[in-house]
mmCIF file of C-alpha atoms and ligand atoms in Angstrom:
data_model
loop_
_atom_site.group_PDB
_atom_site.id
_atom_site.type_symbol
_atom_site.label_atom_id
_atom_site.label_comp_id
_atom_site.label_asym_id
_atom_site.label_seq_id
_atom_site.Cartn_x
_atom_site.Cartn_y
_atom_site.Cartn_z
ATOM 1 C CA MET A 1 0.000 0.000 0.000
ATOM 2 C CA GLU A 2 1.188 3.489 -0.840
ATOM 3 C CA ASP A 3 1.876 6.317 1.642
ATOM 4 C CA SER A 4 1.289 9.322 -0.605
ATOM 5 C CA TYR A 5 1.711 13.080 -0.023
ATOM 6 C CA ARG A 6 -2.050 13.211 0.362
ATOM 7 C CA HIS A 7 -1.966 10.646 3.170
ATOM 8 C CA LYS A 8 0.900 12.527 4.838
ATOM 9 C CA GLY A 9 -1.090 15.750 4.589
ATOM 10 C CA MET A 10 -4.148 14.115 6.167
ATOM 11 C CA ARG A 11 -1.901 12.793 8.930
ATOM 12 C CA ARG A 12 -0.551 16.282 9.681
ATOM 13 C CA GLN A 13 -4.157 17.418 9.977
ATOM 14 C CA LEU A 14 -4.931 14.542 12.349
ATOM 15 C CA VAL A 15 -1.979 15.551 14.546
ATOM 16 C CA LYS A 16 -3.419 19.079 14.752
ATOM 17 C CA THR A 17 -6.844 17.685 15.684
ATOM 18 C CA VAL A 18 -5.375 15.571 18.474
ATOM 19 C CA GLN A 19 -3.207 18.480 19.660
ATOM 20 C CA ALA A 20 -6.236 20.792 19.780
ATOM 21 C CA GLN A 21 -7.846 18.363 22.249
ATOM 22 C CA GLY A 22 -4.958 18.777 24.697
ATOM 23 C CA ILE A 23 -2.275 16.261 23.717
ATOM 24 C CA THR A 24 1.055 17.994 24.359
ATOM 25 C CA ASP A 25 3.634 15.171 24.362
ATOM 26 C CA GLU A 26 5.717 15.912 21.259
ATOM 27 C CA ARG A 27 6.925 12.313 20.960
ATOM 28 C CA VAL A 28 3.358 10.988 20.980
ATOM 29 C CA LEU A 29 2.349 13.576 18.369
ATOM 30 C CA ALA A 30 5.358 12.613 16.240
ATOM 31 C CA ALA A 31 4.345 8.937 16.377
ATOM 32 C CA ILE A 32 0.776 9.752 15.265
ATOM 33 C CA GLY A 33 2.279 11.884 12.488
ATOM 34 C CA LYS A 34 4.533 9.065 11.340
ATOM 35 C CA ILE A 35 2.382 5.910 11.358
ATOM 36 C CA PRO A 36 0.309 5.309 8.191
ATOM 37 C CA ARG A 37 -3.063 4.571 9.806
ATOM 38 C CA HIS A 38 -4.646 3.904 6.402
ATOM 39 C CA PHE A 39 -2.587 0.678 6.196
ATOM 40 C CA PHE A 40 -4.934 -0.722 8.875
ATOM 41 C CA PHE A 41 -8.114 -0.091 6.892
ATOM 42 C CA GLU A 42 -9.860 -2.292 4.362
ATOM 43 C CA ASN A 43 -10.389 -0.641 0.959
ATOM 44 C CA ALA A 44 -13.998 0.352 1.562
ATOM 45 C CA LEU A 45 -13.031 2.355 4.669
ATOM 46 C CA VAL A 46 -9.630 3.737 3.678
ATOM 47 C CA GLU A 47 -10.979 7.256 3.075
ATOM 48 C CA HIS A 48 -11.880 7.411 6.782
ATOM 49 C CA ALA A 49 -8.437 6.442 8.081
ATOM 50 C CA TYR A 50 -7.475 9.972 9.177
ATOM 51 C CA GLU A 51 -10.741 10.851 10.863
ATOM 52 C CA ASP A 52 -10.377 11.013 14.614
ATOM 53 C CA LYS A 53 -12.685 8.042 15.114
ATOM 54 C CA ALA A 54 -12.621 4.371 16.077
ATOM 55 C CA PHE A 55 -13.360 1.964 13.188
ATOM 56 C CA PRO A 56 -14.263 -1.735 12.847
ATOM 57 C CA ILE A 57 -11.372 -4.167 12.330
ATOM 58 C CA GLY A 58 -13.330 -7.443 12.329
ATOM 59 C CA ALA A 59 -14.288 -9.915 15.088
ATOM 60 C CA GLY A 60 -16.599 -7.197 16.477
ATOM 61 C CA GLN A 61 -13.570 -5.127 17.547
ATOM 62 C CA THR A 62 -12.229 -1.651 16.689
ATOM 63 C CA ILE A 63 -9.034 0.261 16.007
ATOM 64 C CA SER A 64 -9.124 2.915 18.767
ATOM 65 C CA GLN A 65 -9.737 6.595 18.052
ATOM 66 C CA PRO A 66 -6.363 8.369 17.519
ATOM 67 C CA TYR A 67 -7.118 10.818 20.336
ATOM 68 C CA THR A 68 -7.693 7.882 22.714
ATOM 69 C CA VAL A 69 -4.425 6.243 21.631
ATOM 70 C CA ALA A 70 -2.610 9.560 22.155
ATOM 71 C CA PHE A 71 -4.273 10.134 25.549
ATOM 72 C CA GLN A 72 -3.326 6.707 26.906
ATOM 73 C CA SER A 73 0.194 6.931 25.440
ATOM 74 C CA GLN A 74 0.727 10.359 27.024
ATOM 75 C CA LEU A 75 -0.461 9.108 30.440
ATOM 76 C CA LEU A 76 2.069 6.260 30.296
ATOM 77 C CA GLN A 77 5.024 8.730 30.147
ATOM 78 C CA ILE A 78 7.129 6.177 28.301
ATOM 79 C CA LYS A 79 10.894 6.272 28.512
ATOM 80 C CA PRO A 80 12.994 4.516 25.850
ATOM 81 C CA GLY A 81 13.625 0.929 26.985
ATOM 82 C CA ASP A 82 10.470 0.699 29.155
ATOM 83 C CA LYS A 83 9.028 -2.811 29.162
ATOM 84 C CA ILE A 84 5.331 -2.489 28.410
ATOM 85 C CA LEU A 85 2.432 -4.926 28.418
ATOM 86 C CA GLU A 86 -0.499 -3.998 26.183
ATOM 87 C CA ILE A 87 -3.785 -5.830 26.767
ATOM 88 C CA GLY A 88 -5.858 -5.841 23.563
ATOM 89 C CA THR A 89 -3.541 -5.930 20.536
ATOM 90 C CA GLY A 90 -6.439 -5.410 18.110
ATOM 91 C CA SER A 91 -5.124 -3.847 14.906
ATOM 92 C CA GLY A 92 -1.637 -3.302 16.361
ATOM 93 C CA TYR A 93 -1.780 0.489 15.895
ATOM 94 C CA GLN A 94 -1.339 1.278 19.607
ATOM 95 C CA ALA A 95 1.483 -1.279 19.838
ATOM 96 C CA ILE A 96 3.304 0.541 17.029
ATOM 97 C CA VAL A 97 2.903 3.880 18.815
ATOM 98 C CA LEU A 98 4.530 2.293 21.883
ATOM 99 C CA LEU A 99 7.376 0.931 19.740
ATOM 100 C CA GLU A 100 7.875 4.380 18.179
ATOM 101 C CA LEU A 101 8.223 5.753 21.726
ATOM 102 C CA GLY A 102 11.127 3.360 22.255
ATOM 103 C CA ALA A 103 9.358 0.762 24.421
ATOM 104 C CA GLU A 104 9.904 -2.991 24.455
ATOM 105 C CA VAL A 105 6.350 -4.182 23.793
ATOM 106 C CA TYR A 106 4.510 -7.332 24.905
ATOM 107 C CA THR A 107 0.969 -7.400 23.528
ATOM 108 C CA ILE A 108 -1.822 -9.911 24.138
ATOM 109 C CA GLU A 109 -5.074 -10.432 22.216
ATOM 110 C CA TYR A 110 -8.153 -12.517 23.112
ATOM 111 C CA GLN A 111 -9.592 -12.935 19.577
ATOM 112 C CA LYS A 112 -7.627 -15.555 17.688
ATOM 113 C CA THR A 113 -8.374 -14.177 14.205
ATOM 114 C CA LEU A 114 -7.119 -10.722 15.192
ATOM 115 C CA TYR A 115 -4.054 -12.149 16.922
ATOM 116 C CA GLU A 116 -3.138 -14.127 13.806
ATOM 117 C CA HIS A 117 -3.833 -11.277 11.409
ATOM 118 C CA THR A 118 -1.891 -8.649 13.373
ATOM 119 C CA LYS A 119 1.008 -10.997 14.112
ATOM 120 C CA SER A 120 1.581 -11.491 10.396
ATOM 121 C CA PHE A 121 0.755 -7.910 9.317
ATOM 122 C CA LEU A 122 2.886 -5.759 11.666
ATOM 123 C CA PRO A 123 6.244 -7.289 10.671
ATOM 124 C CA LYS A 124 5.376 -6.408 7.038
ATOM 125 C CA MET A 125 5.307 -2.780 8.189
ATOM 126 C CA GLY A 126 8.660 -3.328 9.903
ATOM 127 C CA TYR A 127 7.359 -3.557 13.496
ATOM 128 C CA LYS A 128 7.945 -6.538 15.781
ATOM 129 C CA PRO A 129 6.363 -6.427 19.223
ATOM 130 C CA ASN A 130 6.126 -9.709 21.168
ATOM 131 C CA PHE A 131 2.692 -11.166 20.311
ATOM 132 C CA PHE A 132 0.605 -13.381 22.591
ATOM 133 C CA TYR A 133 -2.802 -15.003 22.297
ATOM 134 C CA GLY A 134 -4.927 -15.356 25.427
ATOM 135 C CA ASP A 135 -6.785 -13.686 28.257
ATOM 136 C CA GLY A 136 -4.924 -10.497 29.132
ATOM 137 C CA SER A 137 -7.297 -9.699 32.010
ATOM 138 C CA GLN A 138 -4.872 -11.898 33.971
ATOM 139 C CA GLY A 139 -1.865 -10.031 32.560
ATOM 140 C CA LEU A 140 1.060 -12.045 31.230
ATOM 141 C CA SER A 141 2.882 -13.300 34.299
ATOM 142 C CA ARG A 142 5.566 -15.173 32.333
ATOM 143 C CA PHE A 143 7.321 -11.920 31.391
ATOM 144 C CA ALA A 144 6.441 -9.792 34.451
ATOM 145 C CA PRO A 145 7.329 -7.389 35.978
ATOM 146 C CA TYR A 146 6.577 -4.531 33.578
ATOM 147 C CA ASP A 147 7.414 -0.831 33.793
ATOM 148 C CA LYS A 148 3.982 0.044 32.427
ATOM 149 C CA ILE A 149 0.738 -1.758 31.507
ATOM 150 C CA ILE A 150 -1.927 -0.393 29.152
ATOM 151 C CA VAL A 151 -5.404 -1.886 28.789
ATOM 152 C CA THR A 152 -7.187 -0.944 25.560
ATOM 153 C CA ALA A 153 -10.613 -2.422 26.407
ATOM 154 C CA GLY A 154 -13.127 -1.316 29.047
ATOM 155 C CA ALA A 155 -12.761 -3.189 32.360
ATOM 156 C CA PRO A 156 -15.446 -3.636 35.052
ATOM 157 C CA THR A 157 -12.813 -3.342 37.813
ATOM 158 C CA VAL A 158 -9.019 -3.081 38.092
ATOM 159 C CA PRO A 159 -7.646 -6.645 37.920
ATOM 160 C CA ASN A 160 -5.315 -7.346 40.867
ATOM 161 C CA ALA A 161 -3.058 -9.453 38.637
ATOM 162 C CA LEU A 162 -2.133 -6.333 36.666
ATOM 163 C CA ILE A 163 -1.015 -4.425 39.771
ATOM 164 C CA ASP A 164 0.966 -7.502 40.888
ATOM 165 C CA GLN A 165 2.785 -7.601 37.533
ATOM 166 C CA LEU A 166 3.958 -3.947 37.735
ATOM 167 C CA LYS A 167 7.385 -2.898 38.953
ATOM 168 C CA VAL A 168 7.435 -0.534 41.939
ATOM 169 C CA GLY A 169 7.355 2.937 40.379
ATOM 170 C CA GLY A 170 5.467 1.615 37.343
ATOM 171 C CA CYS A 171 1.924 2.452 36.294
ATOM 172 C CA LEU A 172 -1.187 0.896 34.785
ATOM 173 C CA VAL A 173 -3.421 2.902 32.426
ATOM 174 C CA ILE A 174 -6.896 1.341 32.224
ATOM 175 C CA PRO A 175 -10.445 2.435 31.356
ATOM 176 C CA VAL A 176 -12.803 1.273 34.132
ATOM 177 C CA GLY A 177 -16.595 1.472 34.246
ATOM 178 C CA ASN A 178 -19.730 -0.139 32.860
ATOM 179 C CA GLN A 179 -20.159 -1.343 29.257
ATOM 180 C CA LYS A 180 -21.361 2.066 28.038
ATOM 181 C CA THR A 181 -18.730 4.398 29.459
ATOM 182 C CA GLN A 182 -15.466 4.135 31.344
ATOM 183 C CA GLN A 183 -13.224 6.535 33.250
ATOM 184 C CA MET A 184 -9.574 6.489 32.310
ATOM 185 C CA MET A 185 -7.481 5.621 35.342
ATOM 186 C CA ARG A 186 -3.764 5.700 36.004
ATOM 187 C CA ILE A 187 -2.672 3.522 38.895
ATOM 188 C CA THR A 188 0.907 3.969 40.032
ATOM 189 C CA LYS A 189 2.551 1.297 42.176
ATOM 190 C CA THR A 190 4.298 3.459 44.756
ATOM 191 C CA GLY A 191 5.439 0.566 47.008
ATOM 192 C CA GLU A 192 5.230 -3.246 47.145
ATOM 193 C CA SER A 193 1.691 -2.981 48.527
ATOM 194 C CA LYS A 194 0.928 0.696 47.913
ATOM 195 C CA ILE A 195 -0.799 2.345 44.982
ATOM 196 C CA LYS A 196 -1.806 5.855 43.953
ATOM 197 C CA SER A 197 -4.935 6.195 41.756
ATOM 198 C CA GLU A 198 -5.728 9.077 39.431
ATOM 199 C CA VAL A 199 -8.969 9.417 37.495
ATOM 200 C CA PHE A 200 -9.209 11.199 34.138
ATOM 201 C CA LYS A 201 -12.043 11.749 31.700
ATOM 202 C CA ASP A 202 -14.651 9.384 30.235
ATOM 203 C CA PHE A 203 -14.122 7.175 27.173
ATOM 204 C CA LYS A 204 -16.030 4.415 25.423
ATOM 205 C CA PHE A 205 -14.181 1.163 24.733
ATOM 206 C CA VAL A 206 -15.228 -2.303 23.628
ATOM 207 C CA PRO A 207 -15.487 -4.570 26.704
ATOM 208 C CA LEU A 208 -12.521 -6.311 28.279
ATOM 209 C CA LEU A 209 -13.461 -10.002 28.174
ATOM 210 C CA GLY A 210 -12.007 -12.914 30.138
ATOM 211 C CA ASP A 211 -11.822 -13.976 33.777
ATOM 212 C CA ASP A 212 -11.321 -10.487 35.223
ATOM 213 C CA GLY A 213 -13.336 -8.809 32.476
ATOM 214 C CA TRP A 214 -16.965 -9.107 31.398
ATOM 215 C CA LYS A 215 -16.588 -12.949 31.006
HETATM 216 N N1 SAM B 301 -5.018 -1.479 20.907
HETATM 217 C C1 SAM B 301 -5.944 -1.776 19.851
HETATM 218 C C2 SAM B 301 -5.607 -1.061 18.570
HETATM 219 O O1 SAM B 301 -4.710 -0.212 18.566
HETATM 220 O O2 SAM B 301 -6.218 -1.374 17.546
HETATM 221 C C3 SAM B 301 -7.354 -1.506 20.324
HETATM 222 C C4 SAM B 301 -8.276 -2.586 19.959
HETATM 223 S S1 SAM B 301 -9.882 -2.684 20.662
HETATM 224 C C5 SAM B 301 -10.346 -1.107 21.203
HETATM 225 C C6 SAM B 301 -9.640 -3.654 22.133
HETATM 226 C C7 SAM B 301 -9.077 -5.026 21.932
HETATM 227 O O3 SAM B 301 -9.030 -5.703 23.201
HETATM 228 C C8 SAM B 301 -9.887 -5.921 21.019
HETATM 229 O O4 SAM B 301 -9.070 -6.375 19.970
HETATM 230 C C9 SAM B 301 -10.336 -7.080 21.920
HETATM 231 O O5 SAM B 301 -10.444 -8.316 21.262
HETATM 232 C C10 SAM B 301 -9.232 -7.083 22.959
HETATM 233 N N2 SAM B 301 -9.575 -7.743 24.226
HETATM 234 C C11 SAM B 301 -10.756 -7.746 24.911
HETATM 235 N N3 SAM B 301 -10.640 -8.476 26.026
HETATM 236 C C12 SAM B 301 -9.377 -8.959 26.061
HETATM 237 C C13 SAM B 301 -8.653 -9.796 26.974
HETATM 238 N N4 SAM B 301 -9.193 -10.299 28.090
HETATM 239 N N5 SAM B 301 -7.360 -10.090 26.683
HETATM 240 C C14 SAM B 301 -6.762 -9.596 25.551
HETATM 241 N N6 SAM B 301 -7.399 -8.808 24.665
HETATM 242 C C15 SAM B 301 -8.694 -8.489 24.913
#
């Protein structure tokens, strides 16, 4: 697929849209400006790739709205070399943003078709996070602890397993609420058994499934 001047122009416009909504992290904005989001769209929808909206990617799931991706990425305050677990690989777009920010990325997806598709597609774009198939509501204990964890689906509660798998000083960014709307939360592990919780604005995600999700 081609990345034309027109696509690049639409991307610059998208960066301005996201910036106008309060995203200030220059590295996050640069990642949004660099990644060809239209590569993730089927032909019929490609004209919508640079709208600031979520879109269907199959299996009843969505590629998140760029503003949401930018908001969560900014909250994570990623430093190059951070080891990050993403729950909900989906299209892989958010995983690529994390890679562009210099993170070492572990990403887990619950829908087998999406896992298989994204695992074969991202390397074709030159990106290689560590892909896993399974229930991320339990985290991914095999590779814990992580500097940061991001959940890209709406959770009913904060799963304890995710706090357990964070390093002290690390944080979890997770939307928590009912199936209609969720509040974005950042939970920082300030000590072995101490956390600090911050609550941000409302978002609407597809539900987190699995044992510590909506089942
Ligand atoms: N990060 C994705 C992107 O950039 O396209 C967002 C995809 S979508 C908003 C959320 C994803 O979370 C879906 O692909 C869904 O299948 C996945 N998901 C839901 N519950 C999950 C679970 N328990 N473990 C792993 N993935 C899950």
